[in-house]
């Protein structure tokens, strides 16, 4: 018999999918890069928490709560980064990239219930 601790995670399996594009990109210094994050949710949701993080101990680059129907919100990122939300896609733009901008960027999403 399944214990309650096992059953709870199984109920939400497949309810939230996060896709990033591009998976990998090479750019030249001075270029602008757009990293996209699609959020697919099987059921109605009111808010989600999105964070963009970068490897190498840089921590959270920007974080915000997003509404499923409303584009926006005001850009939560520190310049020169820019985050745009056009449901179901968020785009993180890095203008005029430099050598120290290299690394792995991750869109981390938490569905708030």
PDB file of N, CA, C and O in Angstrom, residues 46-108:
ATOM      1  N   UNK A  46      -2.963  30.368 -10.354  1.00  0.00           N
ATOM      2  CA  UNK A  46      -3.119  31.787 -10.069  1.00  0.00           C
ATOM      3  C   UNK A  46      -1.802  32.548 -10.125  1.00  0.00           C
ATOM      4  O   UNK A  46      -1.738  33.644 -10.653  1.00  0.00           O
ATOM      5  N   UNK A  47      -0.761  31.969  -9.568  1.00  0.00           N
ATOM      6  CA  UNK A  47       0.545  32.619  -9.536  1.00  0.00           C
ATOM      7  C   UNK A  47       1.644  31.583  -9.623  1.00  0.00           C
ATOM      8  O   UNK A  47       1.484  30.452  -9.172  1.00  0.00           O
ATOM      9  N   UNK A  48       2.756  31.989 -10.218  1.00  0.00           N
ATOM     10  CA  UNK A  48       3.942  31.153 -10.137  1.00  0.00           C
ATOM     11  C   UNK A  48       5.124  32.048  -9.823  1.00  0.00           C
ATOM     12  O   UNK A  48       5.102  33.255 -10.062  1.00  0.00           O
ATOM     13  N   UNK A  49       6.132  31.438  -9.265  1.00  0.00           N
ATOM     14  CA  UNK A  49       7.360  32.138  -8.893  1.00  0.00           C
ATOM     15  C   UNK A  49       8.421  31.726  -9.896  1.00  0.00           C
ATOM     16  O   UNK A  49       8.656  30.544 -10.100  1.00  0.00           O
ATOM     17  N   UNK A  50       9.022  32.707 -10.562  1.00  0.00           N
ATOM     18  CA  UNK A  50      10.067  32.424 -11.544  1.00  0.00           C
ATOM     19  C   UNK A  50      11.364  33.078 -11.115  1.00  0.00           C
ATOM     20  O   UNK A  50      11.384  34.251 -10.724  1.00  0.00           O
ATOM     21  N   UNK A  51      12.436  32.294 -11.211  1.00  0.00           N
ATOM     22  CA  UNK A  51      13.773  32.795 -10.929  1.00  0.00           C
ATOM     23  C   UNK A  51      14.682  32.436 -12.090  1.00  0.00           C
ATOM     24  O   UNK A  51      14.578  31.346 -12.643  1.00  0.00           O
ATOM     25  N   UNK A  52      15.538  33.359 -12.469  1.00  0.00           N
ATOM     26  CA  UNK A  52      16.613  33.063 -13.408  1.00  0.00           C
ATOM     27  C   UNK A  52      17.886  33.032 -12.597  1.00  0.00           C
ATOM     28  O   UNK A  52      18.208  33.985 -11.885  1.00  0.00           O
ATOM     29  N   UNK A  53      18.604  31.920 -12.689  1.00  0.00           N
ATOM     30  CA  UNK A  53      19.843  31.766 -11.941  1.00  0.00           C
ATOM     31  C   UNK A  53      20.977  31.445 -12.910  1.00  0.00           C
ATOM     32  O   UNK A  53      20.746  30.987 -14.028  1.00  0.00           O
ATOM     33  N   UNK A  54      22.178  31.710 -12.457  1.00  0.00           N
ATOM     34  CA  UNK A  54      23.364  31.429 -13.272  1.00  0.00           C
ATOM     35  C   UNK A  54      24.350  30.644 -12.434  1.00  0.00           C
ATOM     36  O   UNK A  54      24.509  30.915 -11.238  1.00  0.00           O
ATOM     37  N   UNK A  55      25.009  29.674 -13.065  1.00  0.00           N
ATOM     38  CA  UNK A  55      25.970  28.847 -12.337  1.00  0.00           C
ATOM     39  C   UNK A  55      27.185  29.668 -11.921  1.00  0.00           C
ATOM     40  O   UNK A  55      27.319  30.834 -12.297  1.00  0.00           O
ATOM     41  N   UNK A  56      28.028  29.058 -11.145  1.00  0.00           N
ATOM     42  CA  UNK A  56      29.253  29.729 -10.739  1.00  0.00           C
ATOM     43  C   UNK A  56      29.092  30.613  -9.518  1.00  0.00           C
ATOM     44  O   UNK A  56      29.882  31.521  -9.298  1.00  0.00           O
ATOM     45  N   UNK A  57      28.049  30.385  -8.727  1.00  0.00           N
ATOM     46  CA  UNK A  57      27.871  31.143  -7.496  1.00  0.00           C
ATOM     47  C   UNK A  57      27.319  32.540  -7.668  1.00  0.00           C
ATOM     48  O   UNK A  57      27.419  33.367  -6.775  1.00  0.00           O
ATOM     49  N   UNK A  58      26.737  32.820  -8.846  1.00  0.00           N
ATOM     50  CA  UNK A  58      26.183  34.152  -9.077  1.00  0.00           C
ATOM     51  C   UNK A  58      24.804  34.326  -8.445  1.00  0.00           C
ATOM     52  O   UNK A  58      24.294  35.424  -8.373  1.00  0.00           O
ATOM     53  N   UNK A  59      24.194  33.214  -8.029  1.00  0.00           N
ATOM     54  CA  UNK A  59      22.899  33.290  -7.370  1.00  0.00           C
ATOM     55  C   UNK A  59      21.778  33.678  -8.311  1.00  0.00           C
ATOM     56  O   UNK A  59      21.878  33.530  -9.527  1.00  0.00           O
ATOM     57  N   UNK A  60      20.719  34.210  -7.730  1.00  0.00           N
ATOM     58  CA  UNK A  60      19.527  34.576  -8.491  1.00  0.00           C
ATOM     59  C   UNK A  60      19.772  35.903  -9.205  1.00  0.00           C
ATOM     60  O   UNK A  60      20.114  36.907  -8.585  1.00  0.00           O
ATOM     61  N   UNK A  61      19.588  35.889 -10.530  1.00  0.00           N
ATOM     62  CA  UNK A  61      19.754  37.111 -11.330  1.00  0.00           C
ATOM     63  C   UNK A  61      18.528  38.004 -11.228  1.00  0.00           C
ATOM     64  O   UNK A  61      18.622  39.213 -11.187  1.00  0.00           O
ATOM     65  N   UNK A  62      17.345  37.378 -11.249  1.00  0.00           N
ATOM     66  CA  UNK A  62      16.099  38.103 -11.039  1.00  0.00           C
ATOM     67  C   UNK A  62      15.023  37.092 -10.667  1.00  0.00           C
ATOM     68  O   UNK A  62      15.115  35.918 -11.007  1.00  0.00           O
ATOM     69  N   UNK A  63      14.011  37.571  -9.955  1.00  0.00           N
ATOM     70  CA  UNK A  63      12.926  36.705  -9.504  1.00  0.00           C
ATOM     71  C   UNK A  63      11.645  37.521  -9.422  1.00  0.00           C
ATOM     72  O   UNK A  63      11.674  38.705  -9.089  1.00  0.00           O
ATOM     73  N   UNK A  64      10.517  36.869  -9.744  1.00  0.00           N
ATOM     74  CA  UNK A  64       9.245  37.569  -9.722  1.00  0.00           C
ATOM     75  C   UNK A  64       8.084  36.591  -9.649  1.00  0.00           C
ATOM     76  O   UNK A  64       8.227  35.418  -9.971  1.00  0.00           O
ATOM     77  N   UNK A  65       6.921  37.080  -9.252  1.00  0.00           N
ATOM     78  CA  UNK A  65       5.676  36.321  -9.316  1.00  0.00           C
ATOM     79  C   UNK A  65       4.989  36.689 -10.624  1.00  0.00           C
ATOM     80  O   UNK A  65       4.963  37.859 -11.007  1.00  0.00           O
ATOM     81  N   UNK A  66       4.430  35.678 -11.286  1.00  0.00           N
ATOM     82  CA  UNK A  66       3.785  35.893 -12.580  1.00  0.00           C
ATOM     83  C   UNK A  66       2.345  35.416 -12.550  1.00  0.00           C
ATOM     84  O   UNK A  66       2.024  34.416 -11.922  1.00  0.00           O
ATOM     85  N   UNK A  67       1.498  36.122 -13.255  1.00  0.00           N
ATOM     86  CA  UNK A  67       0.076  35.813 -13.397  1.00  0.00           C
ATOM     87  C   UNK A  67      -0.116  35.111 -14.737  1.00  0.00           C
ATOM     88  O   UNK A  67       0.514  35.487 -15.719  1.00  0.00           O
ATOM     89  N   UNK A  68      -1.004  34.102 -14.827  1.00  0.00           N
ATOM     90  CA  UNK A  68      -1.149  33.346 -16.071  1.00  0.00           C
ATOM     91  C   UNK A  68      -1.760  34.123 -17.225  1.00  0.00           C
ATOM     92  O   UNK A  68      -1.591  33.741 -18.386  1.00  0.00           O
ATOM     93  N   UNK A  69      -2.459  35.197 -16.935  1.00  0.00           N
ATOM     94  CA  UNK A  69      -3.170  35.914 -17.989  1.00  0.00           C
ATOM     95  C   UNK A  69      -2.642  37.312 -18.268  1.00  0.00           C
ATOM     96  O   UNK A  69      -3.014  37.918 -19.265  1.00  0.00           O
ATOM     97  N   UNK A  70      -1.788  37.821 -17.412  1.00  0.00           N
ATOM     98  CA  UNK A  70      -1.371  39.213 -17.518  1.00  0.00           C
ATOM     99  C   UNK A  70       0.085  39.340 -17.941  1.00  0.00           C
ATOM    100  O   UNK A  70       0.979  38.887 -17.221  1.00  0.00           O
ATOM    101  N   UNK A  71       0.344  39.959 -19.102  1.00  0.00           N
ATOM    102  CA  UNK A  71       1.734  40.249 -19.470  1.00  0.00           C
ATOM    103  C   UNK A  71       2.339  41.216 -18.459  1.00  0.00           C
ATOM    104  O   UNK A  71       1.642  41.979 -17.812  1.00  0.00           O
ATOM    105  N   UNK A  72       3.615  41.203 -18.334  1.00  0.00           N
ATOM    106  CA  UNK A  72       4.287  42.058 -17.358  1.00  0.00           C
ATOM    107  C   UNK A  72       5.052  41.143 -16.443  1.00  0.00           C
ATOM    108  O   UNK A  72       5.449  40.078 -16.859  1.00  0.00           O
ATOM    109  N   UNK A  73       5.250  41.398 -15.237  1.00  0.00           N
ATOM    110  CA  UNK A  73       5.054  42.631 -14.474  1.00  0.00           C
ATOM    111  C   UNK A  73       6.199  43.587 -14.759  1.00  0.00           C
ATOM    112  O   UNK A  73       6.993  43.316 -15.651  1.00  0.00           O
ATOM    113  N   UNK A  74       6.319  44.650 -13.985  1.00  0.00           N
ATOM    114  CA  UNK A  74       7.495  45.500 -14.153  1.00  0.00           C
ATOM    115  C   UNK A  74       8.757  44.647 -14.042  1.00  0.00           C
ATOM    116  O   UNK A  74       8.795  43.691 -13.274  1.00  0.00           O
ATOM    117  N   UNK A  75       9.734  44.995 -14.804  1.00  0.00           N
ATOM    118  CA  UNK A  75      10.964  44.205 -14.898  1.00  0.00           C
ATOM    119  C   UNK A  75      11.633  44.061 -13.525  1.00  0.00           C
ATOM    120  O   UNK A  75      12.021  45.046 -12.912  1.00  0.00           O
ATOM    121  N   UNK A  76      11.762  42.803 -13.030  1.00  0.00           N
ATOM    122  CA  UNK A  76      12.360  42.574 -11.719  1.00  0.00           C
ATOM    123  C   UNK A  76      13.883  42.429 -11.747  1.00  0.00           C
ATOM    124  O   UNK A  76      14.496  42.236 -10.715  1.00  0.00           O
ATOM    125  N   UNK A  77      14.486  42.522 -12.926  1.00  0.00           N
ATOM    126  CA  UNK A  77      15.926  42.289 -13.057  1.00  0.00           C
ATOM    127  C   UNK A  77      16.703  43.588 -12.918  1.00  0.00           C
ATOM    128  O   UNK A  77      16.239  44.651 -13.318  1.00  0.00           O
ATOM    129  N   UNK A  78      17.911  43.461 -12.408  1.00  0.00           N
ATOM    130  CA  UNK A  78      18.798  44.614 -12.337  1.00  0.00           C
ATOM    131  C   UNK A  78      19.411  44.829 -13.717  1.00  0.00           C
ATOM    132  O   UNK A  78      19.761  43.869 -14.395  1.00  0.00           O
ATOM    133  N   UNK A  79      19.518  46.096 -14.146  1.00  0.00           N
ATOM    134  CA  UNK A  79      20.142  46.366 -15.441  1.00  0.00           C
ATOM    135  C   UNK A  79      21.542  45.787 -15.477  1.00  0.00           C
ATOM    136  O   UNK A  79      22.198  45.746 -14.443  1.00  0.00           O
ATOM    137  N   UNK A  80      21.989  45.286 -16.591  1.00  0.00           N
ATOM    138  CA  UNK A  80      21.406  45.436 -17.921  1.00  0.00           C
ATOM    139  C   UNK A  80      20.437  44.319 -18.304  1.00  0.00           C
ATOM    140  O   UNK A  80      19.935  44.305 -19.418  1.00  0.00           O
ATOM    141  N   UNK A  81      20.148  43.372 -17.392  1.00  0.00           N
ATOM    142  CA  UNK A  81      19.220  42.292 -17.715  1.00  0.00           C
ATOM    143  C   UNK A  81      17.798  42.815 -17.846  1.00  0.00           C
ATOM    144  O   UNK A  81      17.428  43.798 -17.195  1.00  0.00           O
ATOM    145  N   UNK A  82      17.011  42.134 -18.666  1.00  0.00           N
ATOM    146  CA  UNK A  82      15.612  42.528 -18.852  1.00  0.00           C
ATOM    147  C   UNK A  82      14.765  41.267 -18.950  1.00  0.00           C
ATOM    148  O   UNK A  82      15.095  40.351 -19.710  1.00  0.00           O
ATOM    149  N   UNK A  83      13.670  41.202 -18.175  1.00  0.00           N
ATOM    150  CA  UNK A  83      12.763  40.065 -18.209  1.00  0.00           C
ATOM    151  C   UNK A  83      11.405  40.509 -18.728  1.00  0.00           C
ATOM    152  O   UNK A  83      10.828  41.472 -18.227  1.00  0.00           O
ATOM    153  N   UNK A  84      10.914  39.818 -19.745  1.00  0.00           N
ATOM    154  CA  UNK A  84       9.596  40.102 -20.305  1.00  0.00           C
ATOM    155  C   UNK A  84       8.724  38.859 -20.142  1.00  0.00           C
ATOM    156  O   UNK A  84       9.192  37.740 -20.363  1.00  0.00           O
ATOM    157  N   UNK A  85       7.449  39.038 -19.795  1.00  0.00           N
ATOM    158  CA  UNK A  85       6.503  37.940 -19.601  1.00  0.00           C
ATOM    159  C   UNK A  85       5.334  38.132 -20.543  1.00  0.00           C
ATOM    160  O   UNK A  85       4.584  39.102 -20.441  1.00  0.00           O
ATOM    161  N   UNK A  86       5.211  37.235 -21.488  1.00  0.00           N
ATOM    162  CA  UNK A  86       4.075  37.194 -22.396  1.00  0.00           C
ATOM    163  C   UNK A  86       3.563  35.756 -22.332  1.00  0.00           C
ATOM    164  O   UNK A  86       4.089  34.883 -23.013  1.00  0.00           O
ATOM    165  N   UNK A  87       2.590  35.503 -21.441  1.00  0.00           N
ATOM    166  CA  UNK A  87       2.166  34.123 -21.159  1.00  0.00           C
ATOM    167  C   UNK A  87       1.947  33.302 -22.422  1.00  0.00           C
ATOM    168  O   UNK A  87       1.360  33.806 -23.368  1.00  0.00           O
ATOM    169  N   UNK A  88       2.498  32.099 -22.453  1.00  0.00           N
ATOM    170  CA  UNK A  88       3.177  31.342 -21.389  1.00  0.00           C
ATOM    171  C   UNK A  88       4.694  31.409 -21.466  1.00  0.00           C
ATOM    172  O   UNK A  88       5.382  30.528 -20.989  1.00  0.00           O
ATOM    173  N   UNK A  89       5.261  32.476 -22.041  1.00  0.00           N
ATOM    174  CA  UNK A  89       6.709  32.546 -22.261  1.00  0.00           C
ATOM    175  C   UNK A  89       7.325  33.744 -21.542  1.00  0.00           C
ATOM    176  O   UNK A  89       6.814  34.859 -21.613  1.00  0.00           O
ATOM    177  N   UNK A  90       8.447  33.477 -20.883  1.00  0.00           N
ATOM    178  CA  UNK A  90       9.263  34.545 -20.304  1.00  0.00           C
ATOM    179  C   UNK A  90      10.558  34.611 -21.110  1.00  0.00           C
ATOM    180  O   UNK A  90      11.095  33.585 -21.520  1.00  0.00           O
ATOM    181  N   UNK A  91      11.031  35.825 -21.354  1.00  0.00           N
ATOM    182  CA  UNK A  91      12.276  36.011 -22.101  1.00  0.00           C
ATOM    183  C   UNK A  91      13.234  36.858 -21.278  1.00  0.00           C
ATOM    184  O   UNK A  91      12.894  37.983 -20.890  1.00  0.00           O
ATOM    185  N   UNK A  92      14.412  36.308 -21.022  1.00  0.00           N
ATOM    186  CA  UNK A  92      15.468  37.041 -20.340  1.00  0.00           C
ATOM    187  C   UNK A  92      16.432  37.541 -21.404  1.00  0.00           C
ATOM    188  O   UNK A  92      16.997  36.751 -22.160  1.00  0.00           O
ATOM    189  N   UNK A  93      16.610  38.857 -21.484  1.00  0.00           N
ATOM    190  CA  UNK A  93      17.512  39.453 -22.475  1.00  0.00           C
ATOM    191  C   UNK A  93      18.772  39.953 -21.786  1.00  0.00           C
ATOM    192  O   UNK A  93      18.709  40.589 -20.738  1.00  0.00           O
ATOM    193  N   UNK A  94      19.895  39.633 -22.407  1.00  0.00           N
ATOM    194  CA  UNK A  94      21.195  40.092 -21.935  1.00  0.00           C
ATOM    195  C   UNK A  94      21.803  40.942 -23.052  1.00  0.00           C
ATOM    196  O   UNK A  94      22.324  40.407 -24.031  1.00  0.00           O
ATOM    197  N   UNK A  95      21.700  42.253 -22.952  1.00  0.00           N
ATOM    198  CA  UNK A  95      22.259  43.105 -24.010  1.00  0.00           C
ATOM    199  C   UNK A  95      23.766  43.264 -23.850  1.00  0.00           C
ATOM    200  O   UNK A  95      24.287  43.222 -22.734  1.00  0.00           O
ATOM    201  N   UNK A  96      24.426  43.415 -24.965  1.00  0.00           N
ATOM    202  CA  UNK A  96      25.871  43.689 -24.990  1.00  0.00           C
ATOM    203  C   UNK A  96      26.652  42.737 -24.078  1.00  0.00           C
ATOM    204  O   UNK A  96      27.299  43.162 -23.126  1.00  0.00           O
ATOM    205  N   UNK A  97      26.551  41.439 -24.389  1.00  0.00           N
ATOM    206  CA  UNK A  97      27.222  40.448 -23.549  1.00  0.00           C
ATOM    207  C   UNK A  97      28.727  40.660 -23.518  1.00  0.00           C
ATOM    208  O   UNK A  97      29.313  41.178 -24.471  1.00  0.00           O
ATOM    209  N   UNK A  98      29.306  40.271 -22.402  1.00  0.00           N
ATOM    210  CA  UNK A  98      30.749  40.349 -22.193  1.00  0.00           C
ATOM    211  C   UNK A  98      31.249  38.958 -21.836  1.00  0.00           C
ATOM    212  O   UNK A  98      30.454  38.059 -21.545  1.00  0.00           O
ATOM    213  N   UNK A  99      32.535  38.785 -21.806  1.00  0.00           N
ATOM    214  CA  UNK A  99      33.127  37.498 -21.493  1.00  0.00           C
ATOM    215  C   UNK A  99      32.707  36.956 -20.142  1.00  0.00           C
ATOM    216  O   UNK A  99      32.508  35.761 -19.970  1.00  0.00           O
ATOM    217  N   UNK A 100      32.522  37.852 -19.156  1.00  0.00           N
ATOM    218  CA  UNK A 100      32.146  37.375 -17.824  1.00  0.00           C
ATOM    219  C   UNK A 100      30.655  37.036 -17.717  1.00  0.00           C
ATOM    220  O   UNK A 100      30.186  36.645 -16.653  1.00  0.00           O
ATOM    221  N   UNK A 101      29.903  37.185 -18.810  1.00  0.00           N
ATOM    222  CA  UNK A 101      28.491  36.769 -18.832  1.00  0.00           C
ATOM    223  C   UNK A 101      28.340  35.298 -19.195  1.00  0.00           C
ATOM    224  O   UNK A 101      27.231  34.760 -19.146  1.00  0.00           O
ATOM    225  N   UNK A 102      29.439  34.642 -19.571  1.00  0.00           N
ATOM    226  CA  UNK A 102      29.331  33.249 -19.997  1.00  0.00           C
ATOM    227  C   UNK A 102      28.946  32.369 -18.809  1.00  0.00           C
ATOM    228  O   UNK A 102      29.237  32.683 -17.655  1.00  0.00           O
ATOM    229  N   UNK A 103      28.255  31.291 -19.105  1.00  0.00           N
ATOM    230  CA  UNK A 103      27.841  30.355 -18.069  1.00  0.00           C
ATOM    231  C   UNK A 103      26.529  29.705 -18.434  1.00  0.00           C
ATOM    232  O   UNK A 103      25.986  29.913 -19.523  1.00  0.00           O
ATOM    233  N   UNK A 104      26.018  28.911 -17.525  1.00  0.00           N
ATOM    234  CA  UNK A 104      24.736  28.242 -17.713  1.00  0.00           C
ATOM    235  C   UNK A 104      23.659  29.025 -16.990  1.00  0.00           C
ATOM    236  O   UNK A 104      23.785  29.325 -15.805  1.00  0.00           O
ATOM    237  N   UNK A 105      22.607  29.339 -17.710  1.00  0.00           N
ATOM    238  CA  UNK A 105      21.479  30.072 -17.167  1.00  0.00           C
ATOM    239  C   UNK A 105      20.298  29.124 -17.048  1.00  0.00           C
ATOM    240  O   UNK A 105      20.035  28.351 -17.955  1.00  0.00           O
ATOM    241  N   UNK A 106      19.590  29.211 -15.932  1.00  0.00           N
ATOM    242  CA  UNK A 106      18.494  28.300 -15.664  1.00  0.00           C
ATOM    243  C   UNK A 106      17.256  29.073 -15.256  1.00  0.00           C
ATOM    244  O   UNK A 106      17.309  29.956 -14.392  1.00  0.00           O
ATOM    245  N   UNK A 107      16.148  28.726 -15.893  1.00  0.00           N
ATOM    246  CA  UNK A 107      14.838  29.266 -15.515  1.00  0.00           C
ATOM    247  C   UNK A 107      14.235  28.287 -14.513  1.00  0.00           C
ATOM    248  O   UNK A 107      13.986  27.132 -14.839  1.00  0.00           O
ATOM    249  N   UNK A 108      14.025  28.743 -13.283  1.00  0.00           N
ATOM    250  CA  UNK A 108      13.491  27.887 -12.222  1.00  0.00           C
ATOM    251  C   UNK A 108      12.093  28.388 -11.873  1.00  0.00           C
ATOM    252  O   UNK A 108      11.910  29.565 -11.560  1.00  0.00           O
TER     253      UNK A 108
END
